[in-house]
C-alpha atoms as an extended CHARMM CRD file, in Angstrom:
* protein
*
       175  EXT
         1         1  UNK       CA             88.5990000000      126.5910000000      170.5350000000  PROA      1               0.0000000000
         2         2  UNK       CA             88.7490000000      130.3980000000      168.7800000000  PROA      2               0.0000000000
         3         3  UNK       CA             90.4340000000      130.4610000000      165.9880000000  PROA      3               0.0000000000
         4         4  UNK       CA             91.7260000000      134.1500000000      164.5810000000  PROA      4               0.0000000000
         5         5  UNK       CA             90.9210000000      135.0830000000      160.6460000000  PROA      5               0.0000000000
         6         6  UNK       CA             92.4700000000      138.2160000000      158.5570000000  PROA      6               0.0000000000
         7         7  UNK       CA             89.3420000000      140.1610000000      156.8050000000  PROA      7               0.0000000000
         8         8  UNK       CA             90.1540000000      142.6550000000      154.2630000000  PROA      8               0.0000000000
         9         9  UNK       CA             87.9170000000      145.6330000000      153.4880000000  PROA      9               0.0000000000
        10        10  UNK       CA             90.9350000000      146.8750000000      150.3590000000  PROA      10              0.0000000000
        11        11  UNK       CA             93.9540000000      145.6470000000      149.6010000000  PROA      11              0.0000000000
        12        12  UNK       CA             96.3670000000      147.0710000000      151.9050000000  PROA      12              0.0000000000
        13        13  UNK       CA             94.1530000000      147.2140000000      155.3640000000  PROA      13              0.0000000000
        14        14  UNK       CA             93.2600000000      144.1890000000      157.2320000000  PROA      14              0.0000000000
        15        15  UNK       CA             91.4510000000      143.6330000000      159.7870000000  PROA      15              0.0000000000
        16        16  UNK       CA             91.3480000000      140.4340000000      162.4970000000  PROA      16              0.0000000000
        17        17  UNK       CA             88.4250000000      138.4180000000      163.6930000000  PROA      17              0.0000000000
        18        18  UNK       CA             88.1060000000      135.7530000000      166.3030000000  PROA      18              0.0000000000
        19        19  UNK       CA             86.3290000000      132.5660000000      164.8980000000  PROA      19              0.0000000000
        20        20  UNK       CA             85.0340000000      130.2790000000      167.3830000000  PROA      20              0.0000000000
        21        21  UNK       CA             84.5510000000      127.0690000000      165.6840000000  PROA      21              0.0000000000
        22        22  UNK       CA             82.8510000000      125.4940000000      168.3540000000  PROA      22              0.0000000000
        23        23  UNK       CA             79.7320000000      127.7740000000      167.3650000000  PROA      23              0.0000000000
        24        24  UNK       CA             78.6970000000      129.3760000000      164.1570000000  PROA      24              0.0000000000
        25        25  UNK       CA             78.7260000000      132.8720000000      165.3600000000  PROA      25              0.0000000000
        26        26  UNK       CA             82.2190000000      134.7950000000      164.9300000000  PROA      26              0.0000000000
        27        27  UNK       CA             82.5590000000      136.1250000000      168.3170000000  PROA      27              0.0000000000
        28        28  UNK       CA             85.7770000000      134.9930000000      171.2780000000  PROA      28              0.0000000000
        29        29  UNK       CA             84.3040000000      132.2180000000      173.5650000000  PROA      29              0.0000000000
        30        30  UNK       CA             86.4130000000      131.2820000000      176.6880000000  PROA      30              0.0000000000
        31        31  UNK       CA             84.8730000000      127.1730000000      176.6070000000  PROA      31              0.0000000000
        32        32  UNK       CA             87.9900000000      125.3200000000      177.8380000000  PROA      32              0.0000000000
        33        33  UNK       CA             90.5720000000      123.7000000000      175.1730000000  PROA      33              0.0000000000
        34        34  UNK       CA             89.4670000000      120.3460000000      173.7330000000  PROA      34              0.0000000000
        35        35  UNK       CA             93.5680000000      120.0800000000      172.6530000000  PROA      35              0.0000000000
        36        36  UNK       CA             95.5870000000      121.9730000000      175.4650000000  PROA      36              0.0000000000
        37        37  UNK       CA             99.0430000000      121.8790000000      173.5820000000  PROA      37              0.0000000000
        38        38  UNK       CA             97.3610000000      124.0040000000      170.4300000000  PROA      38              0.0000000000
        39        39  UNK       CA             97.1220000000      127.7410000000      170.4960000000  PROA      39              0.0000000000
        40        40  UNK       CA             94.0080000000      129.1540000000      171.3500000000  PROA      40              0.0000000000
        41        41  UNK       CA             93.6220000000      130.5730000000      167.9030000000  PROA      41              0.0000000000
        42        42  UNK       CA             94.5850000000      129.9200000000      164.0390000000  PROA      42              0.0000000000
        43        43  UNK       CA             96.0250000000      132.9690000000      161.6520000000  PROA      43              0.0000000000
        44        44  UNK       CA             94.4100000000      132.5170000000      158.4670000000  PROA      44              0.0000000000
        45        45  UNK       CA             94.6440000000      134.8280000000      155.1640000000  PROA      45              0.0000000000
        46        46  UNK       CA             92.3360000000      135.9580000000      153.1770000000  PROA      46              0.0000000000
        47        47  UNK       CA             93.7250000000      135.2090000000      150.0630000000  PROA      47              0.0000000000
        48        48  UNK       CA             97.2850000000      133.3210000000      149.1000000000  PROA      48              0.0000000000
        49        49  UNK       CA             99.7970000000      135.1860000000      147.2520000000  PROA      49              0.0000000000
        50        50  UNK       CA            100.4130000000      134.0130000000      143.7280000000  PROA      50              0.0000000000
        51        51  UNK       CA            103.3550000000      132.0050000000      142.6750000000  PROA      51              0.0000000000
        52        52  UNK       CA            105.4750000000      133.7040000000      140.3300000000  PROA      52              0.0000000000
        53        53  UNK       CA            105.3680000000      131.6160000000      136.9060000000  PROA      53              0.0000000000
        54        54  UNK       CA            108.6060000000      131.6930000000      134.4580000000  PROA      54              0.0000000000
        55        55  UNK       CA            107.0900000000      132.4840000000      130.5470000000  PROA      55              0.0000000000
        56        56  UNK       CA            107.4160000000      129.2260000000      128.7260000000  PROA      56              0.0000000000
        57        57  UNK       CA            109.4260000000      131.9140000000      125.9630000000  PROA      57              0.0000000000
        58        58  UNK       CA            112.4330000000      132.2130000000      128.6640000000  PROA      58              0.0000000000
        59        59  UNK       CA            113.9400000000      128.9090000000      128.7570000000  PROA      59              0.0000000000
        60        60  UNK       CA            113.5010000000      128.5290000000      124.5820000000  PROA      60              0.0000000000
        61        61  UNK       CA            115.9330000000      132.1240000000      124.8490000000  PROA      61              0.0000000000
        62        62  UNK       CA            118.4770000000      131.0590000000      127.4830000000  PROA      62              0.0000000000
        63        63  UNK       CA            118.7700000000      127.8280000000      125.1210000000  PROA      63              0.0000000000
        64        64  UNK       CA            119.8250000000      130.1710000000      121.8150000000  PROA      64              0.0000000000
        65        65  UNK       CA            121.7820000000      133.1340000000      123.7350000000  PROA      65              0.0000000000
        66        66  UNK       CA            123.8830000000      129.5820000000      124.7360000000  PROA      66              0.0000000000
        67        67  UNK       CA            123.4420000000      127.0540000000      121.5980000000  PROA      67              0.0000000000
        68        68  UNK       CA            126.9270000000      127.7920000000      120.7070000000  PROA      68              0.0000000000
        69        69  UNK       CA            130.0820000000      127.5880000000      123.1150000000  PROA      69              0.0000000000
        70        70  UNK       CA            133.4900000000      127.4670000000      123.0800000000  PROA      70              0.0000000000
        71        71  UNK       CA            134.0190000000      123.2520000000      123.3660000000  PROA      71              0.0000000000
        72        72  UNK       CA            136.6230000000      122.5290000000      125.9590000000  PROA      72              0.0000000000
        73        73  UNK       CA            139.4090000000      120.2090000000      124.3820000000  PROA      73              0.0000000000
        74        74  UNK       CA            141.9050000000      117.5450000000      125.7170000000  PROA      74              0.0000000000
        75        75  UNK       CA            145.3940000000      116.0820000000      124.5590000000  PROA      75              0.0000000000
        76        76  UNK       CA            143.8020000000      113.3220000000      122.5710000000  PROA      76              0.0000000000
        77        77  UNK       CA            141.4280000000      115.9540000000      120.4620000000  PROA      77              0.0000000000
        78        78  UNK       CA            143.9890000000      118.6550000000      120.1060000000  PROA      78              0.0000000000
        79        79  UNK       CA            145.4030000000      117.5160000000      116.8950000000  PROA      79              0.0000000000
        80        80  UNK       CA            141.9280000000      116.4470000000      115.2780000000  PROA      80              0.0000000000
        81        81  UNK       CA            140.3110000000      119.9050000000      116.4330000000  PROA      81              0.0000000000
        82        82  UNK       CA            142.7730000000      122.7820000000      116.3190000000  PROA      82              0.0000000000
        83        83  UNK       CA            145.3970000000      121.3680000000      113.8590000000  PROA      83              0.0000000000
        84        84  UNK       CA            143.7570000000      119.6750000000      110.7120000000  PROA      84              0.0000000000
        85        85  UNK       CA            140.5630000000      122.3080000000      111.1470000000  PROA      85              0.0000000000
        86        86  UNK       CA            139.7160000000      123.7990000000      107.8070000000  PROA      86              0.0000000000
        87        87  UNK       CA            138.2640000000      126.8250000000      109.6920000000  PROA      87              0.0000000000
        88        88  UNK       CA            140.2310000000      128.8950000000      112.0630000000  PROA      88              0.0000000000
        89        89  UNK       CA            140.2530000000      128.2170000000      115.5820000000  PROA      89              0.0000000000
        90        90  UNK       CA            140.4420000000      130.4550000000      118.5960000000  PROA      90              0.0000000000
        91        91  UNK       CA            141.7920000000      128.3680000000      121.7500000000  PROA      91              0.0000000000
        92        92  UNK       CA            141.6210000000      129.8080000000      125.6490000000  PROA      92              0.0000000000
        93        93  UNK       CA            143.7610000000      128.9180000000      127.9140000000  PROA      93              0.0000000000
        94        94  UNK       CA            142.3140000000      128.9330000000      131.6800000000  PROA      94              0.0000000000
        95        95  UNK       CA            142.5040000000      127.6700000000      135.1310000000  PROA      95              0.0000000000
        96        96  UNK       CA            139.4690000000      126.9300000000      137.3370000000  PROA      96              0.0000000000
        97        97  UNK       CA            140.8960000000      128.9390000000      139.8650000000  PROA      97              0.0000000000
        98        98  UNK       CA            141.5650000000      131.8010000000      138.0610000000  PROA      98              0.0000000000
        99        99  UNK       CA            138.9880000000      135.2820000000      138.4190000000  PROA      99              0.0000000000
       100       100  UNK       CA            140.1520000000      137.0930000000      134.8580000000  PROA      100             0.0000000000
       101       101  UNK       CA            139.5140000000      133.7660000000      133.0420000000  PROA      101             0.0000000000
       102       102  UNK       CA            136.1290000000      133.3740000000      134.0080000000  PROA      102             0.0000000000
       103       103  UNK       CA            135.7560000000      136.8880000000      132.3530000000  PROA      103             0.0000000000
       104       104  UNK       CA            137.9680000000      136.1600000000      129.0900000000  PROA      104             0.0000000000
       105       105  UNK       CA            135.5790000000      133.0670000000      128.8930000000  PROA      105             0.0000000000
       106       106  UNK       CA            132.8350000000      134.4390000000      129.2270000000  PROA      106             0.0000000000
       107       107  UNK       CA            133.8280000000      137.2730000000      126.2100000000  PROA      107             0.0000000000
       108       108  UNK       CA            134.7960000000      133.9290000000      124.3430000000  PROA      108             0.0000000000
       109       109  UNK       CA            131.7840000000      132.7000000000      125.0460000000  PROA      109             0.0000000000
       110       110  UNK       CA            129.7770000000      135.3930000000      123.0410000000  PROA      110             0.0000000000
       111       111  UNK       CA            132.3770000000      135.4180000000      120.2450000000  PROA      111             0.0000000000
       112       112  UNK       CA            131.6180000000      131.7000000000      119.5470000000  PROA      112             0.0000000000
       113       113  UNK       CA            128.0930000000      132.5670000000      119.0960000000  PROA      113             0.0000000000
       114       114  UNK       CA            128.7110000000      135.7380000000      116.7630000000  PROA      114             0.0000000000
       115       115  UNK       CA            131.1460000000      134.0060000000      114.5530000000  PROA      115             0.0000000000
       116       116  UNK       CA            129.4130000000      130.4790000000      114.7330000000  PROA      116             0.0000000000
       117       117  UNK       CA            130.0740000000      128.6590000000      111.3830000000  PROA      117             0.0000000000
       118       118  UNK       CA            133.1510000000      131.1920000000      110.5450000000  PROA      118             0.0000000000
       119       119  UNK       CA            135.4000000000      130.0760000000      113.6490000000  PROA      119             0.0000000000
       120       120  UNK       CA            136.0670000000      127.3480000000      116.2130000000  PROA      120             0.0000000000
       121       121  UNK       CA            136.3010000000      127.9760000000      119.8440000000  PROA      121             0.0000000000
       122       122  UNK       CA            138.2550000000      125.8460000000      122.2850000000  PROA      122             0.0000000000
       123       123  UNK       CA            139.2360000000      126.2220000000      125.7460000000  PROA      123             0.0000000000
       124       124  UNK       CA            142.2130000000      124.3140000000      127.5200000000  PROA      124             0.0000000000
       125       125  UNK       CA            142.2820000000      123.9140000000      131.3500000000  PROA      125             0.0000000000
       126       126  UNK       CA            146.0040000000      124.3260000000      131.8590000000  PROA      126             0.0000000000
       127       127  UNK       CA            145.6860000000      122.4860000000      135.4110000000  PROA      127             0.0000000000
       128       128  UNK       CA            144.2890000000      119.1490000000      133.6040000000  PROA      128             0.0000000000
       129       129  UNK       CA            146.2390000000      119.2840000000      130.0420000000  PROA      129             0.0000000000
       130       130  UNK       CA            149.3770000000      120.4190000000      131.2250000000  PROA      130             0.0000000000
       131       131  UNK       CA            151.4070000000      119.4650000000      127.9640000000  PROA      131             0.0000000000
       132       132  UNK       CA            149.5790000000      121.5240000000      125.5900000000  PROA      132             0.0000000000
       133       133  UNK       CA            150.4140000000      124.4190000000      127.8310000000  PROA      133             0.0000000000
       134       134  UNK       CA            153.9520000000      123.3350000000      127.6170000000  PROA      134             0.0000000000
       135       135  UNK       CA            154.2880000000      123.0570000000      124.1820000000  PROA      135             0.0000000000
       136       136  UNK       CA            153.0030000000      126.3070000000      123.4640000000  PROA      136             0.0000000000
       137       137  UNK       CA            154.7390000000      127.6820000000      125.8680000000  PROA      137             0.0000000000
       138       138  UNK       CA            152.0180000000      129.3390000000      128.0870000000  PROA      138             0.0000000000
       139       139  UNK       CA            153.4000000000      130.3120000000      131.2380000000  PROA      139             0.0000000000
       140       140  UNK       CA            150.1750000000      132.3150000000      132.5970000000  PROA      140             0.0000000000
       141       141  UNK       CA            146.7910000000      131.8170000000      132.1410000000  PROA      141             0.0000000000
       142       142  UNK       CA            144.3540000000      133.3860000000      130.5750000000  PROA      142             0.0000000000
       143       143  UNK       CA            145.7610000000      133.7270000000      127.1780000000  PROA      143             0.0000000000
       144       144  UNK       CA            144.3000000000      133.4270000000      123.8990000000  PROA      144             0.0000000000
       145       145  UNK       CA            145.5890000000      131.8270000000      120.4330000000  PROA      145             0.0000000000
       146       146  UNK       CA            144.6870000000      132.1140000000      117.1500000000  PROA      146             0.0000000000
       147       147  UNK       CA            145.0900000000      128.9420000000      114.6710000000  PROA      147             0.0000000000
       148       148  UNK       CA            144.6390000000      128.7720000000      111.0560000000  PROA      148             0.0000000000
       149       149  UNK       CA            145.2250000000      125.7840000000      108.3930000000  PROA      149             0.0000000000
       150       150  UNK       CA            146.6540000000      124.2990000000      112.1570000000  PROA      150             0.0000000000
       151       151  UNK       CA            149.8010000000      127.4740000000      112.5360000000  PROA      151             0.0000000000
       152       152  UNK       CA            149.2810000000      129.5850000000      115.2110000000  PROA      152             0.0000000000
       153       153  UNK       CA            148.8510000000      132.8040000000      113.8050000000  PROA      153             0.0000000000
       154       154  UNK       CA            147.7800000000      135.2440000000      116.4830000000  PROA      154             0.0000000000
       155       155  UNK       CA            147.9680000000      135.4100000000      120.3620000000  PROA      155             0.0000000000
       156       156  UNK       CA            146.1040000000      137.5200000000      123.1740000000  PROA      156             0.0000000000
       157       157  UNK       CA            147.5950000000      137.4330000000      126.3030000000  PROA      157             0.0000000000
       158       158  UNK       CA            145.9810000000      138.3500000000      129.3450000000  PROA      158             0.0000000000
       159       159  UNK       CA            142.2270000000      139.9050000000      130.1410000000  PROA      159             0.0000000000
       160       160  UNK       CA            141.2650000000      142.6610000000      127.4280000000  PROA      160             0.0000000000
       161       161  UNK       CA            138.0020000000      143.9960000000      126.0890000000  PROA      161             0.0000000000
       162       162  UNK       CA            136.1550000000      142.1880000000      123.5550000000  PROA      162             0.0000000000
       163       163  UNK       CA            136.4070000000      144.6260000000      120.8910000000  PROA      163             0.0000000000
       164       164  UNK       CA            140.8960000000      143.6160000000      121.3830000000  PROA      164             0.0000000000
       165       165  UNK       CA            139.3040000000      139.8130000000      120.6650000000  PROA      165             0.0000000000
       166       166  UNK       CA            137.0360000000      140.5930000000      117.8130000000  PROA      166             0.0000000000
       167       167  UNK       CA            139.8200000000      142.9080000000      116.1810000000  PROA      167             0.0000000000
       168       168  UNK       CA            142.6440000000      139.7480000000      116.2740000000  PROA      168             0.0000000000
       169       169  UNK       CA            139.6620000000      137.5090000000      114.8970000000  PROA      169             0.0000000000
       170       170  UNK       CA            139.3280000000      140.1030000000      112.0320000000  PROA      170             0.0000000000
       171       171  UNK       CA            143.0510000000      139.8910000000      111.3010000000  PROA      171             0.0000000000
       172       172  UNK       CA            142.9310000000      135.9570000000      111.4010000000  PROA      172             0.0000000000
       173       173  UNK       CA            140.2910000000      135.9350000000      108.9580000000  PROA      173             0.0000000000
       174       174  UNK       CA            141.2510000000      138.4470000000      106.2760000000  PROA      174             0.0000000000
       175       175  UNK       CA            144.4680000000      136.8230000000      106.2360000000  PROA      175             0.0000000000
């Protein structure tokens, strides 16, 4: 049975060969099939490509761009976390379903990180912990409030730019 083999003389031009590995020569030979159902030839390459290999420095960065998150909060933390915090507390409210709150979190997201230490983030999902969206009376989602010594303080409502965030976290904290 002949079996076919790429040979490269450079990189980028190949060129094919028969291999007969019924003899040691590398010319065709028509001998009849010992296995009938296999081609009458194999492709082989010369070389295999490499696998591409992720730095061992790339998952240690991912971790710290993402150490610090805005904590998603129930009914039965909401008083312990957002009213009797010492620190002031920024607090998203979103829906799973909803486009612009994927991008307000995401904005939120980097805050947390920038002001780690100097404020808490918090994010609500109005569709699960419908009461706290009742009692502050949020009536679309995605909106932002502000909390300080547990008073709410300062509200964002609706998708803006991050600088509109940082500016109403400056506010809150010089206050």
């Amino acid at each position: 049975m002949a079996s076919f083999s790429l040979t490269s003389s450079s990189p980028t031009l190949h060129k094919a060969t028969i291999i007969d590995p019924s003899s040691s020569s590398s010319s065709s030979s028509s001998s009849s099939h010992a296995f009938p159902h296999r081609p009458p030839f194999v492709l082989r390459m010369p070389h295999q490509p490499r696998r591409l290999q992720t730095p061992l420095v790339l998952p240690k960065i991912q971790s710290l761009r993402h150490k610090t998150r805005a904590t998603p909060v129930t009914k039965d933390l909401w008083d312990n976390s957002i009213l009797k915090s010492e620190t002031p507390v920024l607090v998203i409210f979103y829906a799973n379903w909803c486009g612009p709150c994927r991008m307000v979190h995401r904005i939120i997201d980097e805050i947390a990180t920038e002001y780690a230490g100097k404020l808490k983030c918090f994010i609500v999902n109005t569709d699960t912990d419908m009461q706290i969206a009742e009692d502050y009376e949020i009536k679309a989602v995605p909106v932002v409030l502000m909390f300080k010594n547990g008073e709410k303080c300062d509200s964002v409502i609706g998708t803006m730019p991050k600088e509109f965030y940082v500016a109403a976290i400056e506010r809150v904290l010089k206050s």
